[in-house]
Coordinates of C-alpha atoms in Angstrom, one line a residue:
M1 CA 118.7 50.3 57.1
S2 CA 118.6 46.7 58.5
L3 CA 120.9 45.4 61.1
I4 CA 122.2 42.7 58.8
W5 CA 123.1 45.3 56.2
R6 CA 125.1 47.3 58.7
Q7 CA 126.8 44.2 60.0
I8 CA 127.8 43.2 56.4
Q9 CA 129.2 46.6 55.7
L10 CA 131.2 46.7 59.0
Q11 CA 132.6 43.1 58.4
H12 CA 133.5 44.0 54.8
F13 CA 135.5 47.1 55.7
L14 CA 137.1 45.6 58.8
G15 CA 138.1 42.7 56.6
K16 CA 139.7 45.0 54.0
A17 CA 141.5 46.9 56.8
R18 CA 142.8 43.6 58.4
R19 CA 144.1 42.3 55.0
F20 CA 145.8 45.6 54.3
L21 CA 147.5 45.7 57.7
S22 CA 148.6 42.1 57.6
R23 CA 149.5 42.3 53.9
E24 CA 147.4 39.2 53.3
G25 CA 144.7 38.5 50.8
N26 CA 144.5 39.1 47.0
S27 CA 145.4 42.7 46.3
F28 CA 145.1 44.2 42.9
A29 CA 148.8 45.1 42.9
E30 CA 149.8 41.5 43.7
D31 CA 147.4 40.2 41.0
L32 CA 148.8 42.6 38.5
E33 CA 152.4 41.6 39.3
R34 CA 151.6 38.0 38.7
E35 CA 149.7 38.6 35.4
N36 CA 152.5 40.9 34.1
G37 CA 155.1 38.3 35.1
V38 CA 153.8 35.7 32.7
L39 CA 153.5 38.3 30.0
K40 CA 157.1 39.5 30.5
K41 CA 158.4 36.0 30.4
A42 CA 156.5 35.3 27.2
A43 CA 158.0 38.5 25.7
Q44 CA 161.4 37.3 26.6
N45 CA 160.8 34.0 24.8
L46 CA 159.5 35.9 21.8
G47 CA 162.4 38.3 21.7
A48 CA 160.2 41.3 22.3
S49 CA 161.3 44.2 24.5
V50 CA 159.1 45.4 27.4
I51 CA 158.7 49.0 28.5
E52 CA 157.1 49.5 32.0
H53 CA 155.2 52.8 32.1
G54 CA 154.1 52.4 35.8
L55 CA 150.8 51.5 37.3
G56 CA 151.0 48.1 35.7
L57 CA 151.0 49.4 32.1
L58 CA 153.3 47.4 29.8
E59 CA 154.4 48.2 26.3
F60 CA 155.7 45.4 24.1
V61 CA 157.9 46.1 21.1
L62 CA 159.0 43.7 18.4
G63 CA 160.6 45.3 15.3
E64 CA 158.1 47.8 14.0
Q65 CA 155.2 46.4 16.0
R66 CA 154.1 47.5 19.4
T67 CA 151.2 46.9 21.7
F68 CA 150.0 47.9 25.2
I69 CA 148.6 45.7 28.0
R70 CA 147.3 46.7 31.4
A71 CA 145.5 44.3 33.7
N72 CA 145.1 42.0 30.7
A73 CA 143.2 44.7 28.8
T74 CA 144.4 44.7 25.2
E75 CA 143.7 46.7 22.0
L76 CA 141.5 43.8 20.7
D77 CA 138.3 44.5 22.6
S78 CA 136.2 47.7 22.3
A79 CA 135.0 49.7 25.3
I80 CA 131.4 48.6 24.6
A81 CA 132.3 44.9 24.5
L82 CA 134.0 45.3 27.9
K83 CA 130.8 47.1 29.2
I84 CA 128.5 44.4 28.0
A85 CA 130.6 41.5 29.4
G86 CA 130.9 43.4 32.7
D87 CA 127.1 43.3 33.1
K88 CA 126.4 39.6 34.0
W89 CA 122.6 40.0 33.6
Q90 CA 122.9 41.7 30.1
T91 CA 125.3 39.0 29.0
S92 CA 123.1 36.2 30.1
Q93 CA 120.0 37.7 28.4
M94 CA 121.9 38.0 25.1
L95 CA 123.2 34.5 25.2
C96 CA 119.8 33.1 26.1
A97 CA 118.2 35.1 23.2
A98 CA 120.7 33.5 20.9
G99 CA 119.7 30.0 22.1
L100 CA 122.8 29.3 24.1
P101 CA 122.4 27.4 27.4
V102 CA 122.6 29.6 30.5
P103 CA 121.3 29.1 34.1
H104 CA 117.9 30.8 34.8
Q105 CA 118.4 34.2 36.4
A106 CA 116.4 37.0 38.0
V107 CA 117.7 40.5 38.9
F108 CA 116.7 42.7 41.7
P109 CA 117.4 46.3 42.8
G110 CA 119.7 46.5 45.9
D111 CA 116.7 47.6 48.0
A112 CA 114.4 44.8 46.9
L113 CA 115.3 42.1 49.4
D114 CA 111.6 41.3 50.0
K115 CA 111.0 40.6 46.3
A116 CA 114.1 38.5 46.2
R117 CA 112.8 36.5 49.1
D118 CA 109.5 35.9 47.3
Y119 CA 111.4 34.7 44.2
F120 CA 113.6 32.5 46.3
K121 CA 110.6 30.8 47.9
Q122 CA 108.9 30.3 44.5
R123 CA 112.0 29.0 42.7
K124 CA 112.4 26.1 45.3
R125 CA 115.9 25.2 44.2
P126 CA 119.5 26.2 45.3
Q127 CA 120.5 29.7 44.2
V128 CA 123.7 31.5 43.4
I129 CA 123.6 35.1 44.7
K130 CA 125.9 37.5 42.9
P131 CA 126.3 41.2 42.0
R132 CA 125.1 42.2 38.6
N133 CA 128.6 43.4 37.9
G134 CA 131.9 43.6 39.7
T135 CA 132.3 39.9 40.3
S136 CA 135.9 39.6 39.4
G137 CA 137.7 36.9 41.5
G138 CA 134.4 35.8 42.9
A139 CA 133.7 39.0 44.8
G140 CA 130.3 39.2 46.4
I141 CA 129.2 35.7 45.3
T142 CA 127.4 33.1 47.4
V143 CA 127.1 29.7 45.8
G144 CA 124.4 27.0 46.3
L145 CA 122.2 28.8 48.9
T146 CA 119.4 26.6 50.0
S147 CA 118.2 28.4 53.2
L148 CA 115.9 31.4 53.2
A149 CA 117.6 32.3 56.5
G150 CA 120.9 33.0 54.7
L151 CA 119.4 35.0 51.8
A152 CA 119.6 38.4 53.5
R153 CA 123.3 38.1 54.3
A154 CA 124.1 36.8 50.7
F155 CA 122.0 39.5 49.2
Y156 CA 123.6 42.3 51.1
L157 CA 127.1 40.9 50.5
A158 CA 126.4 41.1 46.7
R159 CA 125.0 44.6 47.2
L160 CA 128.3 45.8 48.5
H161 CA 129.7 45.3 45.0
A162 CA 126.8 46.5 42.8
G163 CA 123.5 48.3 42.9
Q164 CA 121.6 45.3 41.6
V165 CA 121.7 41.6 42.7
I166 CA 121.2 38.5 40.6
L167 CA 119.7 35.2 41.8
E168 CA 120.7 32.4 39.5
D169 CA 119.8 28.7 39.6
Y170 CA 122.7 26.7 41.0
V171 CA 124.0 24.1 38.5
A172 CA 126.1 21.2 39.8
G173 CA 129.0 20.1 37.6
R174 CA 132.6 20.6 36.8
H175 CA 133.8 24.1 36.2
L176 CA 135.9 24.9 33.2
R177 CA 137.6 28.2 32.3
V178 CA 138.1 28.2 28.5
L179 CA 140.5 30.9 27.3
M180 CA 139.5 32.0 23.8
L181 CA 141.3 34.3 21.4
E182 CA 139.3 35.3 18.3
G183 CA 137.5 32.0 18.3
Q184 CA 140.6 29.8 19.0
L185 CA 141.1 27.9 22.2
L186 CA 144.3 29.0 23.9
S187 CA 143.9 26.9 27.1
A188 CA 141.2 25.2 29.1
V189 CA 141.5 24.5 32.8
E190 CA 139.2 22.7 35.3
R191 CA 138.8 24.9 38.4
V192 CA 138.6 22.9 41.6
P193 CA 137.3 24.5 44.9
A194 CA 139.8 24.9 47.7
S195 CA 140.1 22.1 50.3
V196 CA 142.3 21.2 53.2
C197 CA 143.5 17.8 54.5
G198 CA 142.9 16.8 58.1
D199 CA 145.7 15.7 60.4
G200 CA 143.5 14.5 63.2
K201 CA 144.8 17.2 65.5
S202 CA 144.2 20.6 64.0
T203 CA 141.0 22.6 63.5
I204 CA 139.9 23.6 60.0
A205 CA 140.8 27.2 60.9
A206 CA 144.4 26.1 61.8
L207 CA 144.6 24.0 58.6
I208 CA 143.6 27.0 56.5
R209 CA 146.1 29.3 58.3
R210 CA 148.8 26.7 57.7
E211 CA 148.0 26.3 54.0
N212 CA 147.8 30.0 53.5
R213 CA 151.2 30.5 55.2
Q214 CA 152.8 27.9 53.0
R215 CA 151.3 29.5 49.9
K216 CA 152.6 32.9 50.9
E217 CA 156.1 31.7 51.8
T218 CA 156.7 29.4 48.8
K219 CA 159.3 30.5 46.3
Q220 CA 158.1 28.1 43.6
F221 CA 156.2 29.1 40.5
P222 CA 153.3 29.2 40.2
K223 CA 151.9 30.4 43.6
L224 CA 148.3 29.7 44.5
W225 CA 146.1 32.5 46.0
P226 CA 145.2 32.2 49.7
I227 CA 142.0 30.7 50.9
P228 CA 139.7 33.5 52.1
V229 CA 137.6 33.0 55.2
D230 CA 134.3 34.4 54.2
N231 CA 130.6 33.7 53.8
D232 CA 131.1 31.2 51.1
L233 CA 133.5 29.2 53.3
H234 CA 131.2 29.2 56.3
L235 CA 128.3 28.0 54.1
A236 CA 130.4 25.3 52.5
L237 CA 131.4 24.0 56.0
H238 CA 127.9 24.3 57.3
R239 CA 126.5 22.1 54.5
Q240 CA 128.9 19.3 55.7
G241 CA 128.0 19.8 59.4
L242 CA 131.3 21.4 60.1
S243 CA 132.7 24.7 61.3
L244 CA 136.1 26.3 61.6
R245 CA 136.5 24.7 65.0
S246 CA 135.9 21.2 63.7
I247 CA 138.9 18.8 63.7
P248 CA 138.8 16.5 60.7
P249 CA 140.3 13.0 61.0
E250 CA 143.8 12.4 59.5
G251 CA 143.7 12.0 55.7
R252 CA 140.2 13.4 55.3
L253 CA 140.0 16.0 52.5
V254 CA 137.6 18.7 53.4
P255 CA 136.2 21.1 50.7
V256 CA 136.2 24.5 52.3
K257 CA 134.8 26.6 49.4
A258 CA 131.9 26.2 47.1
M259 CA 133.3 28.7 44.5
A260 CA 135.6 27.1 42.0
N261 CA 137.8 30.1 41.5
G262 CA 141.6 30.6 41.8
H263 CA 141.1 33.9 43.6
Q264 CA 139.1 31.9 46.2
G265 CA 142.0 29.6 46.9
G266 CA 141.1 26.9 44.4
S267 CA 143.4 24.9 42.2
V268 CA 143.3 24.2 38.4
V269 CA 144.0 21.3 36.1
E270 CA 145.0 21.8 32.5
V271 CA 142.4 19.9 30.4
S272 CA 142.8 21.5 26.9
E273 CA 143.5 18.1 25.3
E274 CA 140.4 16.6 26.9
V275 CA 137.9 19.3 25.9
H276 CA 135.4 18.3 23.2
P277 CA 135.7 20.4 20.1
E278 CA 132.0 21.4 20.4
L279 CA 132.6 22.9 23.8
A280 CA 135.3 25.1 22.3
T281 CA 132.9 26.0 19.5
L282 CA 130.2 26.9 22.1
A283 CA 132.7 29.1 24.0
A284 CA 133.7 30.8 20.8
R285 CA 130.0 31.5 20.0
A286 CA 129.4 32.9 23.4
A287 CA 132.3 35.4 23.1
A288 CA 131.3 36.4 19.6
I289 CA 127.7 37.1 20.6
I290 CA 128.8 39.9 22.9
G291 CA 131.6 41.0 20.7
V292 CA 134.6 39.9 22.8
K293 CA 137.7 38.7 21.1
F294 CA 139.9 37.8 24.1
A295 CA 137.7 36.1 26.6
G296 CA 137.6 33.7 29.5
V297 CA 134.4 31.7 29.1
D298 CA 133.2 29.8 32.2
L299 CA 131.4 26.5 31.5
I300 CA 129.7 24.1 33.8
V301 CA 129.8 20.6 32.4
A302 CA 129.4 16.9 33.4
S303 CA 132.7 16.1 31.6
P304 CA 135.2 18.1 29.6
G305 CA 135.2 15.4 26.9
A306 CA 131.4 15.2 26.4
A307 CA 129.7 17.1 23.6
P308 CA 127.0 19.6 24.6
G309 CA 124.3 17.3 23.1
E310 CA 125.5 14.3 25.2
D311 CA 125.4 16.0 28.6
R312 CA 123.9 19.2 30.0
V313 CA 126.3 22.2 29.5
Y314 CA 125.8 25.7 30.8
I315 CA 127.6 28.9 30.0
N316 CA 128.1 30.5 33.4
E317 CA 129.9 33.7 32.4
V318 CA 131.9 35.4 29.7
N319 CA 134.8 37.4 31.1
T320 CA 136.9 40.1 29.5
T321 CA 140.5 40.8 30.5
P322 CA 140.7 37.2 31.7
S323 CA 143.5 35.9 34.0
L324 CA 146.4 34.4 32.2
Y325 CA 148.3 33.6 35.4
G326 CA 145.4 31.3 36.5
H327 CA 146.2 29.0 33.6
Y328 CA 149.9 28.7 34.7
Q329 CA 148.7 27.5 38.1
A330 CA 147.8 24.0 36.8
V331 CA 148.8 21.2 39.0
N332 CA 149.7 19.1 36.0
Q333 CA 152.6 21.4 34.8
E334 CA 153.6 18.9 32.2
A335 CA 150.4 19.6 30.2
L336 CA 150.8 23.4 30.5
R337 CA 150.1 25.6 27.5
D338 CA 151.5 29.1 27.0
P339 CA 148.5 31.4 26.5
A340 CA 150.5 34.6 27.2
L341 CA 152.9 33.8 24.4
A342 CA 150.0 33.1 22.0
L343 CA 148.4 36.4 23.0
L344 CA 151.6 38.4 22.4
K345 CA 152.2 36.7 19.0
R346 CA 148.7 37.8 17.9
L347 CA 149.2 41.4 19.2
L348 CA 152.6 41.7 17.6
G349 CA 151.8 40.1 14.3
V350 CA 153.9 37.0 14.7
P351 CA 152.5 33.9 12.9
Q352 CA 151.2 31.3 15.4

């Protein structure tokens, strides 16, 4: 067992212990509370009653109709559809076979770092390193790796979450999460990586601590998830010639994460009205190919308003049990849609 692997394991478990003791970070219970919160509010607006059965399981009742939801899992999707979508390699291969645009990938066993190194050198382009499954919230993912020196750490970080590791060509662009329900677009948001604004006095570490403290203490809805200090953050700073000890000048906006994900401290902008209809059609096809009815399809685009034929578009992932709360975090609240209400209407047989 390599020294790097042992270090990664130790850092991972120490980090989990530190977050537990400090009550910081993104715990499953906190996520569940936020997701269930928007569902319960939607039920209230719909006139449906809610029965809480514990462990996050909600039962919604409207007249003679009832449905269950836990962690955004619904009766709509089968166990096999959830299984397929959870396997990022399998999903990508199925989409590729159907002629849909996906980034080039290769998959390696968790003990095949040497083979991954050879592939990395042959590919000669930035890579995304991620677990074959278990990537919820950006777990175990390293984005835009350009240095062979950092591959071992990224590989072992992914290995913490799955037995196999994917190397995927990094694609630059804007990241959209398109929420689909049986082929219909409920909401589309652009996901923006986390950043902090310099004040000319504070280190980046201090700015992140301040931002996370404000996010934790705010009473306003919606709350943003904290910015985690992890491998992705260190690499994002390193690419800019910065570190946590750097003091950015006043007014300078410093991107501190490469991952565009709410659970990684990012923000979102509601862009449903801007999304080209053909992008929504592409997302619907992707979900249908793997048999998913309620899906969060991640697209990488040049512009939300451009058709796939006008600019390069890639399907990054198709996610089951997608976050609803993440769509309510939009900075442009005036453009907010209500996907939780639309989902409950479908499940309880209420015309849209």
